[in-house]
Tab-separated table of C-alpha atoms in Angstrom:
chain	number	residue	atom	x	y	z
A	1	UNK	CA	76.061	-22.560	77.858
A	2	UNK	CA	78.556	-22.948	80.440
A	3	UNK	CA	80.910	-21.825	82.976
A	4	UNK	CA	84.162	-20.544	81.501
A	5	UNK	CA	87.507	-22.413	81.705
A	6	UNK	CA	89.612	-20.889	84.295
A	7	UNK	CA	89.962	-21.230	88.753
A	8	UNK	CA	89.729	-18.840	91.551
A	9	UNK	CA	91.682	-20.035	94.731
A	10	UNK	CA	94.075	-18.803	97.247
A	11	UNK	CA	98.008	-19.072	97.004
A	12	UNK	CA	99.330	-20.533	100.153
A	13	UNK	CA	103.437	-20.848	97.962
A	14	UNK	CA	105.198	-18.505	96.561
A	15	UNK	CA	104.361	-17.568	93.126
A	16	UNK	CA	104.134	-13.884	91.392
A	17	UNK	CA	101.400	-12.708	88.932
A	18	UNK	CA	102.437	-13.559	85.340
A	19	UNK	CA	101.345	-9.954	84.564
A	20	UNK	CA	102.792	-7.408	87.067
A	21	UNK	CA	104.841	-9.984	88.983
A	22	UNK	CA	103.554	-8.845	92.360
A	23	UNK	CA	104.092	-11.958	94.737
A	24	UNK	CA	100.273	-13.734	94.887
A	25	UNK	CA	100.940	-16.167	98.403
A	26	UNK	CA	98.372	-15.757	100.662
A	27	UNK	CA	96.397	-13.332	97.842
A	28	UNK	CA	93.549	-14.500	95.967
A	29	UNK	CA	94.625	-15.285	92.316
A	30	UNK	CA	93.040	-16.767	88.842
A	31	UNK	CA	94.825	-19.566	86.993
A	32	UNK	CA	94.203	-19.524	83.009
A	33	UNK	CA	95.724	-21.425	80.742
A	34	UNK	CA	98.657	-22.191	83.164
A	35	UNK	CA	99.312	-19.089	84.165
A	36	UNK	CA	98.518	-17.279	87.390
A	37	UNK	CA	97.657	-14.022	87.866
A	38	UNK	CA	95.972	-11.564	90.378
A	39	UNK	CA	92.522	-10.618	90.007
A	40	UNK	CA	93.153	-7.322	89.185
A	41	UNK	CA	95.313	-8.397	85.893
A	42	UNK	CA	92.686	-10.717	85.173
A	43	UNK	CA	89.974	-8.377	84.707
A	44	UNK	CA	92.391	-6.060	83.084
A	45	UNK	CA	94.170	-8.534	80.841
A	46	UNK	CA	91.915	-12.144	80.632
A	47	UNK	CA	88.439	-11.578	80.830
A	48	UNK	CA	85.988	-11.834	78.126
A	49	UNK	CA	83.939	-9.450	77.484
A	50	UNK	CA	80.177	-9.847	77.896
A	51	UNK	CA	78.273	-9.874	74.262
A	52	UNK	CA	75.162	-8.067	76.015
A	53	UNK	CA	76.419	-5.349	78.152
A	54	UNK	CA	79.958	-4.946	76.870
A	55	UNK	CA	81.828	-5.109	80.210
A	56	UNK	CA	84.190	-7.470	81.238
A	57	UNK	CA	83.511	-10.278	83.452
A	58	UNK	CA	85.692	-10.309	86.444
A	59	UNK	CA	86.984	-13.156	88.446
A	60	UNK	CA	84.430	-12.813	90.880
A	61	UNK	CA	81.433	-12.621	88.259
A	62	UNK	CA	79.734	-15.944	87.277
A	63	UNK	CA	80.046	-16.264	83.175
A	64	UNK	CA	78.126	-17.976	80.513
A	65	UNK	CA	78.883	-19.004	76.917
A	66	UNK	CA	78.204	-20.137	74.173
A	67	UNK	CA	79.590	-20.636	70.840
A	68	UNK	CA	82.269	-18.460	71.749
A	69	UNK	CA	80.126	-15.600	72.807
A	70	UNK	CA	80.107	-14.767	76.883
A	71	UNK	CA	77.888	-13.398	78.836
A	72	UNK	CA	77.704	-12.467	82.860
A	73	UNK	CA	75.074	-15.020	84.516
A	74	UNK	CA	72.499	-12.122	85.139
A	75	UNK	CA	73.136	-10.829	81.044
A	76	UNK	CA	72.142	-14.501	80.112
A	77	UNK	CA	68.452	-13.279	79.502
A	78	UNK	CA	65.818	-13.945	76.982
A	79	UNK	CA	65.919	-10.476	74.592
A	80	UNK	CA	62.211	-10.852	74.434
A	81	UNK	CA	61.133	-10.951	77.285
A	82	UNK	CA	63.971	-10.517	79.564
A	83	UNK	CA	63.742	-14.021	81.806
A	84	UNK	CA	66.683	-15.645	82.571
A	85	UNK	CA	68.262	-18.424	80.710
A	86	UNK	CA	70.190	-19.957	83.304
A	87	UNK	CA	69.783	-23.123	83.192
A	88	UNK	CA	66.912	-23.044	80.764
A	89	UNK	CA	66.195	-24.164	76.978
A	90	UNK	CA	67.387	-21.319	74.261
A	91	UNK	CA	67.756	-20.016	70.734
A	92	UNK	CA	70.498	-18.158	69.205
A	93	UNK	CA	68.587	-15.546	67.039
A	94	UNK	CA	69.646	-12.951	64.193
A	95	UNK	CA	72.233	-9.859	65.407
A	96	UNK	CA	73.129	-12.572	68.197
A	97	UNK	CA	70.476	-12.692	70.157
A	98	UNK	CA	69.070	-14.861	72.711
A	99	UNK	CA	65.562	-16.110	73.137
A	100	UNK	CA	63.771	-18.454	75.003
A	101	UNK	CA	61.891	-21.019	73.579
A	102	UNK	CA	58.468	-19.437	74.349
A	103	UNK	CA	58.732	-16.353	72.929
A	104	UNK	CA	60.880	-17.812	69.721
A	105	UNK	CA	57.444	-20.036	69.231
A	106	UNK	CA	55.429	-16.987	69.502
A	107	UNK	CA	57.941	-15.327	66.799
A	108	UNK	CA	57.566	-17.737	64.611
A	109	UNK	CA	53.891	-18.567	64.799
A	110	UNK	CA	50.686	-18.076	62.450
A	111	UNK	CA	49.297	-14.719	63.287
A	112	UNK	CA	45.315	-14.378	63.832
A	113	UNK	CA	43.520	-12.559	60.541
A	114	UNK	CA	41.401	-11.422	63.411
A	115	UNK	CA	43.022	-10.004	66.338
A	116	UNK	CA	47.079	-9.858	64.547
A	117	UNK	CA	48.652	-11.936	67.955
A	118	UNK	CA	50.358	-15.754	67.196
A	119	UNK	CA	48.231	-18.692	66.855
A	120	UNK	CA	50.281	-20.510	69.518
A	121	UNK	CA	50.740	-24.088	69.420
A	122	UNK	CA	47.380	-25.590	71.817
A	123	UNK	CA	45.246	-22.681	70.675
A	124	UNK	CA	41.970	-23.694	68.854
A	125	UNK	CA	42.206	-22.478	65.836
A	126	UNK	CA	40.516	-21.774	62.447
A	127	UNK	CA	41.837	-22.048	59.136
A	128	UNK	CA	40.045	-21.028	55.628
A	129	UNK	CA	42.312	-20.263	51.827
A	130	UNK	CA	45.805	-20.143	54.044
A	131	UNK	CA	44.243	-17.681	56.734
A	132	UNK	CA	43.465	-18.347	60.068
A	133	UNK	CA	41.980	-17.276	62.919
A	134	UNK	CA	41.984	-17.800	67.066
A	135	UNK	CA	38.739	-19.556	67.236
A	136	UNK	CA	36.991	-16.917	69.279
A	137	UNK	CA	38.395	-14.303	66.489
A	138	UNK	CA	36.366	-15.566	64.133
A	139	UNK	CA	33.063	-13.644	64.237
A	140	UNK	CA	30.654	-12.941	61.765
A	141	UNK	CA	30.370	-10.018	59.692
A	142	UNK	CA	27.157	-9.367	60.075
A	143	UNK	CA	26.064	-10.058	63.988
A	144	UNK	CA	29.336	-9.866	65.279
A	145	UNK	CA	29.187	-13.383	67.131
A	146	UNK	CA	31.835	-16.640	67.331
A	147	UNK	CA	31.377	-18.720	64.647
A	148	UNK	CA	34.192	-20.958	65.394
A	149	UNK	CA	33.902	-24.327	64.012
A	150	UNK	CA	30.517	-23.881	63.002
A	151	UNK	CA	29.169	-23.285	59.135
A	152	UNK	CA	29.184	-20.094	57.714
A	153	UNK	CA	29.206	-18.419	53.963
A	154	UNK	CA	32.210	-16.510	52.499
A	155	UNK	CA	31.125	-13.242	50.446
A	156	UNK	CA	34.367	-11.321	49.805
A	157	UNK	CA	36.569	-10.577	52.780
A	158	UNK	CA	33.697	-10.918	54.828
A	159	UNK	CA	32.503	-14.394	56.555
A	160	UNK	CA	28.755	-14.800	57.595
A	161	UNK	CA	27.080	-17.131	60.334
A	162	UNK	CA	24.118	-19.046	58.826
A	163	UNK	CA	21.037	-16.871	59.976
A	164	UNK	CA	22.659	-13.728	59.061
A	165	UNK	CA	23.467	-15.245	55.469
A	166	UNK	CA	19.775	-16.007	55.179
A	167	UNK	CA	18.382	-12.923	55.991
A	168	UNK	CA	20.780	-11.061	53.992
A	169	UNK	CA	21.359	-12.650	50.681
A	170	UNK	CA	18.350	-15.395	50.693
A	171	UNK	CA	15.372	-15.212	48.558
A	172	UNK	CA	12.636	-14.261	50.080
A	173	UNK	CA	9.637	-16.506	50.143
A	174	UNK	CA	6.193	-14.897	48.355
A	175	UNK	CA	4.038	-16.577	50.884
A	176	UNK	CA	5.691	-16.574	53.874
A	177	UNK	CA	8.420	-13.827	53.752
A	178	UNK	CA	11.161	-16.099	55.281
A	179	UNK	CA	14.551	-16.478	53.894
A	180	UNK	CA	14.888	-19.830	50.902
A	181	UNK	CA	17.712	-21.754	52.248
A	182	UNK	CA	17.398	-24.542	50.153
A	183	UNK	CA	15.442	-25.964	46.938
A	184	UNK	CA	12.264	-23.553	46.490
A	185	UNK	CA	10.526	-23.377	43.363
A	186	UNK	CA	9.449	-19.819	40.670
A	187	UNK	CA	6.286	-19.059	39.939
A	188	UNK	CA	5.446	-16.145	37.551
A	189	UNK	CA	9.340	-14.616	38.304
A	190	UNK	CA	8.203	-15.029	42.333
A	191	UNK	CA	10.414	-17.486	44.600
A	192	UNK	CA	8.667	-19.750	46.810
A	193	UNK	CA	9.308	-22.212	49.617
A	194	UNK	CA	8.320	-25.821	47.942
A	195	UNK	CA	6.143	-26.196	51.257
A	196	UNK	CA	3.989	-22.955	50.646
A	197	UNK	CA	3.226	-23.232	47.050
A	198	UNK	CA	0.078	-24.860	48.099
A	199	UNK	CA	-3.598	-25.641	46.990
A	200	UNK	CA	-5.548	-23.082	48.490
A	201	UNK	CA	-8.161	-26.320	49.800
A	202	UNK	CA	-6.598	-29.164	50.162
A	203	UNK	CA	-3.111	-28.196	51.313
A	204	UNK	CA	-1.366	-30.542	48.705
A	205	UNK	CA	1.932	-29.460	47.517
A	206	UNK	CA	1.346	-27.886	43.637
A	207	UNK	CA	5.668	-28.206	43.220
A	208	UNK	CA	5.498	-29.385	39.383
A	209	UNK	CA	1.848	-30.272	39.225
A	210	UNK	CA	-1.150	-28.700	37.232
A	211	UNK	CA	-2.728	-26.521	38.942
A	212	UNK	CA	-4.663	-23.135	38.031
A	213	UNK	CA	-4.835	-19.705	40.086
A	214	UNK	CA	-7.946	-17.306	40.547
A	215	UNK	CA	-7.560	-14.581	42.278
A	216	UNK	CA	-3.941	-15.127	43.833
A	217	UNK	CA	-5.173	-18.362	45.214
A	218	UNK	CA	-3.310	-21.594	43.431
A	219	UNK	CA	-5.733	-24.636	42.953
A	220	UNK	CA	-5.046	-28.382	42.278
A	221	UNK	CA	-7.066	-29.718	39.328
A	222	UNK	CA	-9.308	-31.613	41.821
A	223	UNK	CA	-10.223	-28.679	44.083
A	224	UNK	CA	-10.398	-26.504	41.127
A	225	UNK	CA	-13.327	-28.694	39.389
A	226	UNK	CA	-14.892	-29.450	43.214
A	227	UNK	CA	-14.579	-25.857	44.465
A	228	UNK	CA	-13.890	-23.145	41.999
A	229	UNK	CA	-14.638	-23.833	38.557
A	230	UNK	CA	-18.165	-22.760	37.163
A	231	UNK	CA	-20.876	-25.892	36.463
A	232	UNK	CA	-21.448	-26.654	32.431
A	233	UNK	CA	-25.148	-25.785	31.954
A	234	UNK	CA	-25.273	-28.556	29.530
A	235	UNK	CA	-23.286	-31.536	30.805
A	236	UNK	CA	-23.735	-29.984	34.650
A	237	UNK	CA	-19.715	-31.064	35.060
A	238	UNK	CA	-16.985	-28.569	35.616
A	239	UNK	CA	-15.829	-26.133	33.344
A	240	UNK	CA	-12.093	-26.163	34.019
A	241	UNK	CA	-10.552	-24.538	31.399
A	242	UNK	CA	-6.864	-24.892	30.674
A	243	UNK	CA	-7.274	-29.199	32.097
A	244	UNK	CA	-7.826	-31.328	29.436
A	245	UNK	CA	-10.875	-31.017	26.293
A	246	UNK	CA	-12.660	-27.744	26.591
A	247	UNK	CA	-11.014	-24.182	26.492
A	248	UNK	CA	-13.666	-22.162	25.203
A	249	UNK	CA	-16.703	-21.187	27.315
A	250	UNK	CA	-19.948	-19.503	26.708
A	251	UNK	CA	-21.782	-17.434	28.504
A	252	UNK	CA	-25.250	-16.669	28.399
A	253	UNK	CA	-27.104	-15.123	31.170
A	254	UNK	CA	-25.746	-15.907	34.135
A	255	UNK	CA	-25.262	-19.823	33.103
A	256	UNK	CA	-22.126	-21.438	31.313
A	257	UNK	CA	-21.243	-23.998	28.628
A	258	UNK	CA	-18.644	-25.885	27.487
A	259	UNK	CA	-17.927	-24.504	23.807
A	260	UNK	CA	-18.832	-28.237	22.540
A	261	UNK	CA	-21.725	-28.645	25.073
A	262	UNK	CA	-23.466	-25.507	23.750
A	263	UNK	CA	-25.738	-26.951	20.928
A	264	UNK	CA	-29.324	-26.618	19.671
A	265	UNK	CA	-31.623	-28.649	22.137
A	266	UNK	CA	-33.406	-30.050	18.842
A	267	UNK	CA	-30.895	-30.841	16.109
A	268	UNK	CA	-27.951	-30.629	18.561
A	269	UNK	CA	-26.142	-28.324	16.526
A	270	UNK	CA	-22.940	-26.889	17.829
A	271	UNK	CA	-24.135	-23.118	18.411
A	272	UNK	CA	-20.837	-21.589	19.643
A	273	UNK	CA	-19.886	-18.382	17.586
A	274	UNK	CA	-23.393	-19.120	15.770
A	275	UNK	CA	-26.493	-17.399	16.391
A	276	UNK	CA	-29.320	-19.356	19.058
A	277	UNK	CA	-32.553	-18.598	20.011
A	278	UNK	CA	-33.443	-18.981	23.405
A	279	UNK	CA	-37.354	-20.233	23.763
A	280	UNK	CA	-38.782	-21.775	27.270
A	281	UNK	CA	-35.522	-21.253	28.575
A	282	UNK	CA	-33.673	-23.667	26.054
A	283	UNK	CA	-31.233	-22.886	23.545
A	284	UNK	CA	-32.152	-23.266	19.695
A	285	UNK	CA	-30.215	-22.787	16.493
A	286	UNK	CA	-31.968	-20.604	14.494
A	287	UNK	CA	-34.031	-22.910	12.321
A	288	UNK	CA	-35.230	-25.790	14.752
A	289	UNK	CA	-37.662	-23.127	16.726
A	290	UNK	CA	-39.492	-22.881	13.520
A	291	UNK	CA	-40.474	-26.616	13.412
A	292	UNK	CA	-41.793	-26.124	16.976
């Protein structure tokens, strides 16, 4: 923008006003175009008319234009936010308007999902499937705090921090109660934390291991035979049914067998599903206590 093309002096010879031919020596005057004239003609006849407030501009007002639009210096204002463009960087917007170059960034910036104002260029900012946010906008749905550049989990339209996923939408250990982040392991449709599906004794991990449970306490095959399982009246090992030979017991009074350690003490006889005699406290088939 600039001043506009014409002079403001004082005649000192004789000339007349090209308008109303009144003499102009010694009179303030306006040449245009190679013509003089007084200043009254000029505002009448000459000036341009200012694109914001309609009036002319007089001789005596300062005027701006551009792209032959004009505009008095105190018109030449930002139709945002009103500041004065004298001097100062501009835009020519739609119906004619002119902006400065702050507030035609803000126009034409990103707004926040969060709070609706412009992402302005310098703000920290973050963006997720084309939306984004101020960084302080961006809050969790759950707890209502910043999550900013940190991790969080999309469900929906809504956006949660880590903790708040956990303890929302987690699986909740058996053992411990606390949220399953990550790997875990099911155990009779139960989840579990890998680190609390446990031998009951030893502590060892049971995670895809044998192990057996009594009484909702999980043992490993070791602690099971050394702690838990009954003693084989017979053989005096462990009966751990379920590991390995052996998965039929008998019980007689109190004491246990192994189904293939339960025989006649004579003729060794397998006696399981078979009828025994017990004499002196040892088990008999039902012929060999005869021959005694």
């Amino acid at each position: 923008a600039g001043p506009g093309s014409y002079t403001v002096g004082t005649m000192s010879e004789r000339f007349d006003c090209h308008y109303c031919r009144d003499p102009l020596q010694g009179k303030k005057y306006v040449q245009k175009e190679g013509r003089h004239c007084c200043v009254k003609c000029f505002d009448k006849f000459c000036a341009n008319t200012c694109i914001e407030c309609k009036k002319p501009i007089g001789a005596d007002s300062k005027e701006m234009h551009f792209k032959n639009r004009y505009w008095h210096d105190n018109c030449f204002r930002c139709f945002k936010c009103y500041t004065s463009l004298v001097n100062e960087p501009f835009m020519l917007r739609e119906n004619n308007k002119v902006w400065c170059s702050n507030c035609t960034a803000t126009a034409d910036a990103p707004r926040c999902k969060g709070c609706f104002k412009p992402i302005i260029a310098g703000d920290q900012n973050v963006e997720y499937k084309k939306m984004v946010w101020h960084k302080d906008c961006f809050t969790c749905s759950q707890c209502k705090q910043v999550i900013g550049s940190g991790s969080f989990f999309p469900k929906g339209d809504d956006f949660y921090c880590v903790s708040c996923h956990e303890h929302k939408f987690a699986k909740t250990c058996a053992k411990c109660k606390n949220p399953i982040t990550s790997g875990g392991l099911t155990y009779q449709e139960q989840p579990w934390h890998s680190e609390c599906f446990i031998c009951s004794n030893c502590n060892k991990p049971l995670g895809g291991k044998r192990f057996t449970a009594v009484e909702d306490q999980f043992y490993c095959v070791e602690c099971y035979k050394e702690c838990v399982a009954k003693k084989c009246a017979g053989c005096k090992n462990p009966i751990t049914a379920g590991f390995g030979r052996g998965t039929s017991v008998v019980n007689y009074e109190d004491e246990s067998w192994h189904d293939y350690c339960f025989k006649c003490t004579k003729c060794a006889r397998g006696l399981a599903n078979k009828r025994f005699v017990c004499h002196n406290g040892k088990i008999y088939c039902a012929e060999c206590p005869k021959r005694l």
